[in-house]
Amino acid sequence: MKVKKTMQWMALCLTSVWLFSACKNSNEAALPQSPYAGIEQQTLQLINEYRIQNGKEPLQTHPAIYAEAYQHSSNMAEGKVPFGHDGFSARVERIRAELNAGPAAENVAYNYGPDPAQTAFEQWRNSSGHNKNMLGDYTHCGLAVAKSGDGRYYFTHIFVKVSP
């Protein structure tokens, strides 16, 4: 029994290490430094674990996608644009100018939660359209968080299928 529990724990640790490395990109140093990087990484880890549980490959980050998500989250947090998907087509066009990108989707969320990453993930998982995006046929993403003056966290998660 003890050996079985030890092996389960080791498998969980190896999966966690693999997930963490799968979330990294060789271009990660080029990503803007967000003060909410920990929340972003935690949210992406939750999503990638969920994708794996559902037979999907984990998403890889890309600086061009992240930059668009970061700008949108910041604009929503600063009140420059309303909460929502306004400008999504333009964001995708700028991404496609950088990458050989095909289909794209976007999830946005906001919350005041004590655990903003978990709260955003649950909001998306419990919404059929957002859940469909999380489990969609995408290969790359950018997930960014910004915080408004009143303490609200704004999330933008852009999903893209990049062809080699």
mmCIF file of C-alpha atoms in Angstrom:
data_model
loop_
_atom_site.group_PDB
_atom_site.id
_atom_site.type_symbol
_atom_site.label_atom_id
_atom_site.label_comp_id
_atom_site.label_asym_id
_atom_site.label_seq_id
_atom_site.Cartn_x
_atom_site.Cartn_y
_atom_site.Cartn_z
ATOM 1 C CA MET A 1 0.000 0.000 0.000
ATOM 2 C CA LYS A 2 2.810 2.388 0.942
ATOM 3 C CA VAL A 3 4.665 1.623 -2.322
ATOM 4 C CA LYS A 4 1.492 2.321 -4.333
ATOM 5 C CA LYS A 5 0.996 5.719 -2.628
ATOM 6 C CA THR A 6 4.664 6.589 -3.180
ATOM 7 C CA MET A 7 4.379 5.693 -6.871
ATOM 8 C CA GLN A 8 1.185 7.780 -7.208
ATOM 9 C CA TRP A 9 2.939 10.718 -5.554
ATOM 10 C CA MET A 10 5.951 10.333 -7.866
ATOM 11 C CA ALA A 11 3.665 10.212 -10.926
ATOM 12 C CA LEU A 12 1.913 13.368 -9.737
ATOM 13 C CA CYS A 13 5.254 15.126 -9.237
ATOM 14 C CA LEU A 14 6.494 14.097 -12.683
ATOM 15 C CA THR A 15 3.223 15.267 -14.249
ATOM 16 C CA SER A 16 3.541 18.603 -12.442
ATOM 17 C CA VAL A 17 7.115 19.052 -13.683
ATOM 18 C CA TRP A 18 6.033 18.154 -17.227
ATOM 19 C CA LEU A 19 3.090 20.576 -17.061
ATOM 20 C CA PHE A 20 5.315 23.365 -15.804
ATOM 21 C CA SER A 21 7.823 22.801 -18.581
ATOM 22 C CA ALA A 22 5.037 22.468 -21.175
ATOM 23 C CA CYS A 23 3.726 25.896 -20.184
ATOM 24 C CA LYS A 24 7.096 27.467 -20.849
ATOM 25 C CA ASN A 25 8.166 28.765 -24.218
ATOM 26 C CA SER A 26 11.685 29.209 -25.503
ATOM 27 C CA ASN A 27 10.718 32.858 -26.116
ATOM 28 C CA GLU A 28 9.489 33.342 -22.553
ATOM 29 C CA ALA A 29 12.161 35.942 -21.768
ATOM 30 C CA ALA A 30 10.575 38.187 -24.405
ATOM 31 C CA LEU A 31 7.257 38.308 -22.528
ATOM 32 C CA PRO A 32 6.417 41.575 -20.765
ATOM 33 C CA GLN A 33 6.897 41.304 -17.016
ATOM 34 C CA SER A 34 3.491 41.433 -15.403
ATOM 35 C CA PRO A 35 3.099 42.124 -11.707
ATOM 36 C CA TYR A 36 0.494 39.338 -11.865
ATOM 37 C CA ALA A 37 2.728 36.711 -13.492
ATOM 38 C CA GLY A 38 2.055 34.286 -10.639
ATOM 39 C CA ILE A 39 -1.705 34.513 -11.183
ATOM 40 C CA GLU A 40 -1.210 34.131 -14.936
ATOM 41 C CA GLN A 41 0.973 31.037 -14.502
ATOM 42 C CA GLN A 42 -1.425 29.504 -11.975
ATOM 43 C CA THR A 43 -4.396 30.060 -14.294
ATOM 44 C CA LEU A 44 -2.570 28.576 -17.274
ATOM 45 C CA GLN A 45 -1.500 25.594 -15.189
ATOM 46 C CA LEU A 46 -5.135 24.955 -14.179
ATOM 47 C CA ILE A 47 -6.214 25.170 -17.822
ATOM 48 C CA ASN A 48 -3.435 22.914 -19.089
ATOM 49 C CA GLU A 49 -4.163 20.324 -16.385
ATOM 50 C CA TYR A 50 -7.835 20.463 -17.410
ATOM 51 C CA ARG A 51 -6.907 20.055 -21.079
ATOM 52 C CA ILE A 52 -4.739 17.018 -20.294
ATOM 53 C CA GLN A 53 -7.532 15.457 -18.208
ATOM 54 C CA ASN A 54 -9.725 15.837 -21.298
ATOM 55 C CA GLY A 55 -7.230 14.313 -23.738
ATOM 56 C CA LYS A 56 -5.890 17.612 -25.132
ATOM 57 C CA GLU A 57 -2.324 18.817 -25.485
ATOM 58 C CA PRO A 58 -1.236 21.640 -23.155
ATOM 59 C CA LEU A 59 -1.141 25.130 -24.632
ATOM 60 C CA GLN A 60 2.208 26.800 -25.258
ATOM 61 C CA THR A 61 2.652 30.498 -24.608
ATOM 62 C CA HIS A 62 3.850 32.881 -27.283
ATOM 63 C CA PRO A 63 5.041 36.478 -26.750
ATOM 64 C CA ALA A 64 2.989 37.951 -29.626
ATOM 65 C CA ILE A 65 -0.217 36.411 -28.288
ATOM 66 C CA TYR A 66 0.616 37.354 -24.710
ATOM 67 C CA ALA A 67 1.263 40.969 -25.711
ATOM 68 C CA GLU A 68 -2.224 41.245 -27.198
ATOM 69 C CA ALA A 69 -3.833 39.638 -24.138
ATOM 70 C CA TYR A 70 -1.806 41.868 -21.817
ATOM 71 C CA GLN A 71 -2.828 45.034 -23.639
ATOM 72 C CA HIS A 72 -6.508 44.059 -23.588
ATOM 73 C CA SER A 73 -6.499 43.176 -19.873
ATOM 74 C CA SER A 74 -4.701 46.425 -19.079
ATOM 75 C CA ASN A 75 -7.131 48.454 -21.184
ATOM 76 C CA MET A 76 -10.129 46.870 -19.449
ATOM 77 C CA ALA A 77 -8.596 47.402 -15.984
ATOM 78 C CA GLU A 78 -7.873 51.062 -16.782
ATOM 79 C CA GLY A 79 -11.377 51.614 -18.196
ATOM 80 C CA LYS A 80 -10.058 52.418 -21.692
ATOM 81 C CA VAL A 81 -12.317 49.750 -23.192
ATOM 82 C CA PRO A 82 -15.426 48.090 -21.755
ATOM 83 C CA PHE A 83 -15.218 44.604 -20.327
ATOM 84 C CA GLY A 84 -15.693 42.193 -23.196
ATOM 85 C CA HIS A 85 -14.339 41.224 -26.579
ATOM 86 C CA ASP A 86 -14.290 44.601 -28.340
ATOM 87 C CA GLY A 87 -11.323 44.656 -30.709
ATOM 88 C CA PHE A 88 -10.873 40.873 -30.800
ATOM 89 C CA SER A 89 -10.669 40.762 -34.611
ATOM 90 C CA ALA A 90 -7.928 43.397 -34.604
ATOM 91 C CA ARG A 91 -5.989 41.480 -31.924
ATOM 92 C CA VAL A 92 -6.170 38.310 -34.008
ATOM 93 C CA GLU A 93 -5.047 40.131 -37.162
ATOM 94 C CA ARG A 94 -1.984 41.501 -35.347
ATOM 95 C CA ILE A 95 -1.197 37.985 -34.082
ATOM 96 C CA ARG A 96 -1.583 36.554 -37.584
ATOM 97 C CA ALA A 97 0.841 39.175 -38.885
ATOM 98 C CA GLU A 98 3.447 37.608 -36.542
ATOM 99 C CA LEU A 99 2.528 33.911 -36.702
ATOM 100 C CA ASN A 100 1.212 31.325 -39.117
ATOM 101 C CA ALA A 101 -2.009 31.316 -37.091
ATOM 102 C CA GLY A 102 -5.347 29.851 -38.012
ATOM 103 C CA PRO A 103 -8.423 29.627 -35.793
ATOM 104 C CA ALA A 104 -8.500 31.814 -32.688
ATOM 105 C CA ALA A 105 -10.751 32.377 -29.698
ATOM 106 C CA GLU A 106 -10.777 34.528 -26.593
ATOM 107 C CA ASN A 107 -11.982 34.195 -23.021
ATOM 108 C CA VAL A 108 -12.256 37.199 -20.730
ATOM 109 C CA ALA A 109 -13.198 37.297 -17.061
ATOM 110 C CA TYR A 110 -13.041 39.528 -14.043
ATOM 111 C CA ASN A 111 -13.336 38.864 -10.343
ATOM 112 C CA TYR A 112 -12.408 40.134 -6.898
ATOM 113 C CA GLY A 113 -11.816 36.653 -5.558
ATOM 114 C CA PRO A 114 -9.299 35.744 -2.890
ATOM 115 C CA ASP A 115 -8.007 33.188 -5.428
ATOM 116 C CA PRO A 116 -8.449 35.010 -8.750
ATOM 117 C CA ALA A 117 -6.848 32.252 -10.870
ATOM 118 C CA GLN A 118 -9.112 29.501 -9.517
ATOM 119 C CA THR A 119 -12.159 31.779 -9.720
ATOM 120 C CA ALA A 120 -11.515 32.692 -13.377
ATOM 121 C CA PHE A 121 -10.876 29.053 -14.275
ATOM 122 C CA GLU A 122 -14.139 27.977 -12.639
ATOM 123 C CA GLN A 123 -16.055 30.811 -14.336
ATOM 124 C CA TRP A 124 -14.781 29.622 -17.715
ATOM 125 C CA ARG A 125 -15.259 25.923 -16.980
ATOM 126 C CA ASN A 126 -18.872 26.523 -15.936
ATOM 127 C CA SER A 127 -19.716 28.461 -19.112
ATOM 128 C CA SER A 128 -20.294 26.302 -22.190
ATOM 129 C CA GLY A 129 -18.746 28.749 -24.676
ATOM 130 C CA HIS A 130 -15.700 29.514 -22.533
ATOM 131 C CA ASN A 131 -15.242 25.833 -21.703
ATOM 132 C CA LYS A 132 -15.352 25.003 -25.418
ATOM 133 C CA ASN A 133 -12.504 27.489 -25.980
ATOM 134 C CA MET A 134 -10.406 25.990 -23.175
ATOM 135 C CA LEU A 135 -10.787 22.512 -24.687
ATOM 136 C CA GLY A 136 -10.579 23.663 -28.300
ATOM 137 C CA ASP A 137 -8.154 22.599 -31.012
ATOM 138 C CA TYR A 138 -5.567 25.273 -30.207
ATOM 139 C CA THR A 139 -1.809 24.993 -29.787
ATOM 140 C CA HIS A 140 -0.696 28.372 -28.400
ATOM 141 C CA CYS A 141 -2.012 31.077 -26.160
ATOM 142 C CA GLY A 142 -1.454 34.261 -24.279
ATOM 143 C CA LEU A 143 -3.026 34.677 -20.857
ATOM 144 C CA ALA A 144 -2.695 38.014 -19.112
ATOM 145 C CA VAL A 145 -4.048 39.608 -15.950
ATOM 146 C CA ALA A 146 -4.355 43.250 -14.946
ATOM 147 C CA LYS A 147 -5.821 44.758 -11.792
ATOM 148 C CA SER A 148 -8.032 47.832 -11.625
ATOM 149 C CA GLY A 149 -7.800 50.538 -8.998
ATOM 150 C CA ASP A 150 -10.774 49.041 -7.142
ATOM 151 C CA GLY A 151 -9.061 45.628 -6.884
ATOM 152 C CA ARG A 152 -10.817 43.806 -9.716
ATOM 153 C CA TYR A 153 -8.668 41.330 -11.669
ATOM 154 C CA TYR A 154 -9.197 41.323 -15.447
ATOM 155 C CA PHE A 155 -8.225 38.233 -17.412
ATOM 156 C CA THR A 156 -7.756 37.856 -21.157
ATOM 157 C CA HIS A 157 -6.927 34.440 -22.576
ATOM 158 C CA ILE A 158 -6.363 34.284 -26.343
ATOM 159 C CA PHE A 159 -6.200 30.859 -27.961
ATOM 160 C CA VAL A 160 -4.627 30.285 -31.388
ATOM 161 C CA LYS A 161 -3.875 27.285 -33.535
ATOM 162 C CA VAL A 162 -0.420 27.817 -34.995
ATOM 163 C CA SER A 163 0.672 25.775 -37.990
ATOM 164 C CA PRO A 164 4.311 24.746 -38.304
#
